[in-house]
Short mmCIF file of C-alpha atoms in Angstrom, two decimals:
data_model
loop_
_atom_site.label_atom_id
_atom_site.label_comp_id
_atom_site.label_asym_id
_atom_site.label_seq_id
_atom_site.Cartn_x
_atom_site.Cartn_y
_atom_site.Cartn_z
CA UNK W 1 0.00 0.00 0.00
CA UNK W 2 1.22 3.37 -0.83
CA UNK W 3 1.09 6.07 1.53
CA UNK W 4 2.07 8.35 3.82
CA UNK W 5 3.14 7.58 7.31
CA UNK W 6 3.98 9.93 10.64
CA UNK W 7 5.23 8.48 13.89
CA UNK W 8 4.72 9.04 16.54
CA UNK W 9 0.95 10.06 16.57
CA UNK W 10 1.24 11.70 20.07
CA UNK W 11 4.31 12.88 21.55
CA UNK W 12 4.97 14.32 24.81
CA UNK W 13 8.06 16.84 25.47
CA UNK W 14 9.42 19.10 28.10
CA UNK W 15 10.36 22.67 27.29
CA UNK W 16 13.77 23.41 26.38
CA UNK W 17 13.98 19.76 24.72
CA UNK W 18 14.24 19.16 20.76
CA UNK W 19 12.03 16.93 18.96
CA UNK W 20 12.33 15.21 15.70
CA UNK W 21 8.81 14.13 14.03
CA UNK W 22 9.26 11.49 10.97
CA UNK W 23 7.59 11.58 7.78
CA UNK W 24 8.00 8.74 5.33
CA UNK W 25 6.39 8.06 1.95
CA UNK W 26 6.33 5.52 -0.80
CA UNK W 27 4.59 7.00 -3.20
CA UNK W 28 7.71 8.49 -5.26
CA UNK W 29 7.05 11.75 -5.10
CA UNK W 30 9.57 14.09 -5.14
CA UNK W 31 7.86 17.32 -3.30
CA UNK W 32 7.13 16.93 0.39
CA UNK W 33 5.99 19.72 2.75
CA UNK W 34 5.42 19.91 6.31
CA UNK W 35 2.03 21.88 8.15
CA UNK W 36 1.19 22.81 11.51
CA UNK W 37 -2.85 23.45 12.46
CA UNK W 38 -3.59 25.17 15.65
CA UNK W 39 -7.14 25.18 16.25
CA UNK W 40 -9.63 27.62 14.68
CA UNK W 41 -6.85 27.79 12.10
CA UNK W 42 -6.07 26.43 8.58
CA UNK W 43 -2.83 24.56 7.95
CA UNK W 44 0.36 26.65 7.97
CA UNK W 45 3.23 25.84 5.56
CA UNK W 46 6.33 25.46 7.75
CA UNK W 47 8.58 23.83 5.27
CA UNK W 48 8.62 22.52 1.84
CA UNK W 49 10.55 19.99 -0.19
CA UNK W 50 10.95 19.62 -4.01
CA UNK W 51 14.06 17.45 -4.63
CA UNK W 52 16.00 15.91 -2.60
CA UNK W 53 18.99 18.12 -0.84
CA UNK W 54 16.70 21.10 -1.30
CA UNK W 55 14.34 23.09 0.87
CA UNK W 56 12.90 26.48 1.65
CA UNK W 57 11.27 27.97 4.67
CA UNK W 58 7.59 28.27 4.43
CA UNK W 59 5.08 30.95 6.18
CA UNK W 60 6.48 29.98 9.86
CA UNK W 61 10.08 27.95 9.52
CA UNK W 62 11.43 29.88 12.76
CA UNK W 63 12.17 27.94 15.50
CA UNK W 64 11.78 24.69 12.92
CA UNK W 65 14.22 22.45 10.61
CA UNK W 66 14.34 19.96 8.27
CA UNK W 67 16.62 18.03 5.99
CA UNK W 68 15.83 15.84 2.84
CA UNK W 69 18.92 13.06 2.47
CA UNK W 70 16.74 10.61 0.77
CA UNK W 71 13.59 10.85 -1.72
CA UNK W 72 10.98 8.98 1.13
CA UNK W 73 11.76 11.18 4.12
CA UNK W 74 11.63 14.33 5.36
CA UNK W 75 12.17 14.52 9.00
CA UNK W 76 10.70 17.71 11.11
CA UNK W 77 12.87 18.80 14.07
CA UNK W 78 10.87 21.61 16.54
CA UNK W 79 13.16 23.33 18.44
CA UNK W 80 13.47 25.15 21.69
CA UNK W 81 13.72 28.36 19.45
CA UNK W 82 9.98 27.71 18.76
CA UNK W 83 7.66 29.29 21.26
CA UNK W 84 4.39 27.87 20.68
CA UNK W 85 5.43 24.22 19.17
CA UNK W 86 2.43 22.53 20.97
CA UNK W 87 0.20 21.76 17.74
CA UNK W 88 -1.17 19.41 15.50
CA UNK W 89 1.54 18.63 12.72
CA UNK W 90 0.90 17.15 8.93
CA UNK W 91 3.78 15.88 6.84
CA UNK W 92 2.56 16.01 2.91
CA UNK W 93 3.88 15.18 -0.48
CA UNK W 94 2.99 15.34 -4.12
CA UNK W 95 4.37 14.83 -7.43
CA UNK W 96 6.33 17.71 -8.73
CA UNK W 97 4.10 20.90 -9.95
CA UNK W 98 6.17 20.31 -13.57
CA UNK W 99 4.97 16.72 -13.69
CA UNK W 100 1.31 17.99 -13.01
CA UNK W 101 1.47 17.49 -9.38
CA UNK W 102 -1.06 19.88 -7.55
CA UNK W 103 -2.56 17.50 -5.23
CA UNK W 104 -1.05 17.08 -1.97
CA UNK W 105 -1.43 13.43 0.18
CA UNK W 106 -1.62 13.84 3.88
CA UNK W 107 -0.11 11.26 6.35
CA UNK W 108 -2.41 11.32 9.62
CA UNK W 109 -0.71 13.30 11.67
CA UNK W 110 1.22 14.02 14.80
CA UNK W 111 -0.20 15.91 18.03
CA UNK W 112 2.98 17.09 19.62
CA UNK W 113 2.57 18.71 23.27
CA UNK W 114 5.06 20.44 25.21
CA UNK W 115 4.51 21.18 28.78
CA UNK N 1 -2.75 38.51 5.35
CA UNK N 2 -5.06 35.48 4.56
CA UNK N 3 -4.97 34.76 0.81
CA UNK N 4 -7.54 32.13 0.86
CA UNK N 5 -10.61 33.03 3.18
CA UNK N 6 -13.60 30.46 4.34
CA UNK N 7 -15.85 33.30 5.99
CA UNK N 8 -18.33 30.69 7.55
CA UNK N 9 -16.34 28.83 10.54
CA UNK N 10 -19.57 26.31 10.70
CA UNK N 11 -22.52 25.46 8.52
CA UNK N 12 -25.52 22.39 9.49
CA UNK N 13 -27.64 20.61 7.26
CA UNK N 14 -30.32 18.00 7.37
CA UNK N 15 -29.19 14.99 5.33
CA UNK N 16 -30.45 14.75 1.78
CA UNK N 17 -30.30 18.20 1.46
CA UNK N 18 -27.61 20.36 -0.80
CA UNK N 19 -24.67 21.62 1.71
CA UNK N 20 -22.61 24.48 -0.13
CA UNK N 21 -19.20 25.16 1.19
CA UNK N 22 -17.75 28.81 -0.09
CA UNK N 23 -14.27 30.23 -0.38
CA UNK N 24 -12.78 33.63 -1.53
CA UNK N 25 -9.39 34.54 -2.44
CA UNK N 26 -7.39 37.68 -3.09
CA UNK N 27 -4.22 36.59 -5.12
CA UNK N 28 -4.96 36.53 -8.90
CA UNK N 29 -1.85 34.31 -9.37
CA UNK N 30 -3.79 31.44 -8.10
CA UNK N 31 -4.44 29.21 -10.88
CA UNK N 32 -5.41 25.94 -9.27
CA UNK N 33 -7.76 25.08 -6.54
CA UNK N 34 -8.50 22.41 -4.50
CA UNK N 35 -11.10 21.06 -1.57
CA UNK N 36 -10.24 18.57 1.31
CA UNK N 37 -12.12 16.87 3.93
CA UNK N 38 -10.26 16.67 7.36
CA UNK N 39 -11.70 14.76 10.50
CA UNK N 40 -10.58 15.27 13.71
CA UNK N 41 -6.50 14.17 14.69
CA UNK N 42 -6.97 13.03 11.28
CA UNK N 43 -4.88 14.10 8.26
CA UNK N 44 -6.84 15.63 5.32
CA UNK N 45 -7.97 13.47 2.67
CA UNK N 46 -8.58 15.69 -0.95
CA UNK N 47 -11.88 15.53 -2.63
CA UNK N 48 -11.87 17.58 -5.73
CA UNK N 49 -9.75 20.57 -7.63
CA UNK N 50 -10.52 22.82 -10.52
CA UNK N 51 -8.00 24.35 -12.73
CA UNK N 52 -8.88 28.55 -13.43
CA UNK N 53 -9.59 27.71 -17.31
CA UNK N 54 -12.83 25.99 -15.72
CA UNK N 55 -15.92 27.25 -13.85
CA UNK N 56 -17.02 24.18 -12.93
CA UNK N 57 -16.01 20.16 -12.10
CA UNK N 58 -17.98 17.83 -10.88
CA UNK N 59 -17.55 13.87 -9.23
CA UNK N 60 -20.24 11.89 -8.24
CA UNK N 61 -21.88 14.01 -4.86
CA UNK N 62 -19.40 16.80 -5.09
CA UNK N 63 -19.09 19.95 -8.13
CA UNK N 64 -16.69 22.62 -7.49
CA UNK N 65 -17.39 25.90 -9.18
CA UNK N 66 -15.47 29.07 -9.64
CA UNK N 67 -16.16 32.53 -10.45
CA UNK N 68 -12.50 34.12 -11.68
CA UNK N 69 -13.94 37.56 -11.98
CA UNK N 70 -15.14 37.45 -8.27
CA UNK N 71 -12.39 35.42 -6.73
CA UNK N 72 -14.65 33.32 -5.27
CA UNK N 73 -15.27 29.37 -5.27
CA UNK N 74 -17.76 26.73 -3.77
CA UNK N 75 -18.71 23.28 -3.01
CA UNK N 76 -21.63 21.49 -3.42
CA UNK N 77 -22.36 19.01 -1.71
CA UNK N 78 -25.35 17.26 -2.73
CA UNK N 79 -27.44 15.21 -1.09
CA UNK N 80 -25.53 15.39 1.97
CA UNK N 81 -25.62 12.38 4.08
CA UNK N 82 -24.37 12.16 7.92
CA UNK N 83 -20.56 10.48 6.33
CA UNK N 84 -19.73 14.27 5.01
CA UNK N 85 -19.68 15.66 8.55
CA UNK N 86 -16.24 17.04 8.97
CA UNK N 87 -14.21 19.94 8.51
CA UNK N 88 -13.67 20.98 4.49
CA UNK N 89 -10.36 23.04 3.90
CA UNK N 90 -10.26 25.11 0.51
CA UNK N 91 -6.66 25.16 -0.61
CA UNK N 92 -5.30 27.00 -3.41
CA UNK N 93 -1.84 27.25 -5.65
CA UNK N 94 -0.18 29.85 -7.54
CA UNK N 95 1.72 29.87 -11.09
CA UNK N 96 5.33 28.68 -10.60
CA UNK N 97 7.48 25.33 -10.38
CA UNK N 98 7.13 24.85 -6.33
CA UNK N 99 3.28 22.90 -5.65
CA UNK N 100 2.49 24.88 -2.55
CA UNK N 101 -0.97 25.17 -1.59
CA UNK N 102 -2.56 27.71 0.64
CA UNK N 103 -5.12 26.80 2.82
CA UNK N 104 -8.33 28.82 4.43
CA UNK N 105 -9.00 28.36 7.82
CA UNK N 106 -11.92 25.68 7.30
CA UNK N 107 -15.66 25.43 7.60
CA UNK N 108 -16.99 22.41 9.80
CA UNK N 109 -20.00 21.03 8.33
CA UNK N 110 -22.54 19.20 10.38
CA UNK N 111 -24.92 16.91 8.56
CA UNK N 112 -27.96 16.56 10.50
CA UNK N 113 -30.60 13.39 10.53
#
């Protein structure tokens, strides 16, 4: 089955700690983009992927990072930088825009609180 | 400042009935729109997208239509049955090589026996 996974799907932290949320698909896509919803809210790019070694800072990369070594993963680390981290985050991916990719698949999710 | 705008946090409707979903937007470089249906701790699943050289798609339950001149698009839902109860997400992307999408802030729809 082809998909999207995120582990964990709840994760508990202490301030002052950094976290690292996974994000792994088989779907060979090459664009993969990471979203935070806080409720009442829609979902806020935080960083995006389109080839592997590349990325750019979405509408709220500060206090986040990322890296992209291989094609199926694109790891999320929330730092102690970030001041509100506690939030619902979605990993995504899609073929790339020049291959007619404007779809994005959703993995399920991780709820991430930090006390 | 929100480039994609779902004015209408909530909406209920009895089942069998037509449910219509609505969503403005302010950047003209938007060329490519899209709908998804989210439940709750759940990731959003899409549903349907239109491309600006149409007014109008349509699959099975669901049509998407879109009025260029007034920025604005909707869903239509129709019938509605209790199984379309969540919260619907209009996303929308912008000319250029990246596939970034830019979501309103979501309408929860409750479909009502």
């Amino acid at each position: 089955d082809g998909g999207i996974t995120q582990s964990p799907k709840y994760l508990f932290r202490k301030e002052g700690q950094n976290v690292t949320l996974s994000c792994e698909q088989n779907l060979n896509h090459d664009a993969m983009y990471w979203y935070r919803q806080d409720p009442g809210q829609g979902l806020r790019l935080i960083y995006y992927s389109q080839i592997v070694n590349d990325f750019q800072k979405g509408d709220i990369a500060e206090g986040y990072s990322v890296s992209r070594e291989k094609k199926e993963s694109f790891p999320l680390t929330v730092t102690s930088a970030q001041k509100n981290p506690t939030a619902f985050y979605l990993c995504a991916s899609s073929k790339s825009r020049t291959s007619g990719g404007y779809e994005q698949y959703f993995g399920p999710g991780t709820r991430l609180t930090v006390t | 400042d929100q480039q994609v705008k779902q004015n209408s946090p909530s909406l209920s409707v009895q089942e069998g009935r037509i449910s219509i979903l609505n969503c403005d937007y302010t950047n003209s470089m938007f060329d490519y729109f899209l709908w998804y249906k989210k439940y709750p701790a759940e990731g959003p699943t899409f549903l349907i997208s239109i491309s600006s050289i149409k007014d109008k798609n349509e699959d099975g339950r669901f049509t998407v239509f879109l009025n260029k001149s007034a920025k604005h698009l909707s869903l239509h839902i129709v019938p509605s049955q209790p199984g379309d109860s969540a919260v619907y997400f209009c996303a929308a992307s912008g000319a250029g090589t990246a596939s970034k999408l830019t979501f309103g802030t979501g309408t929860r729809l409750q479909v009502t026996l």
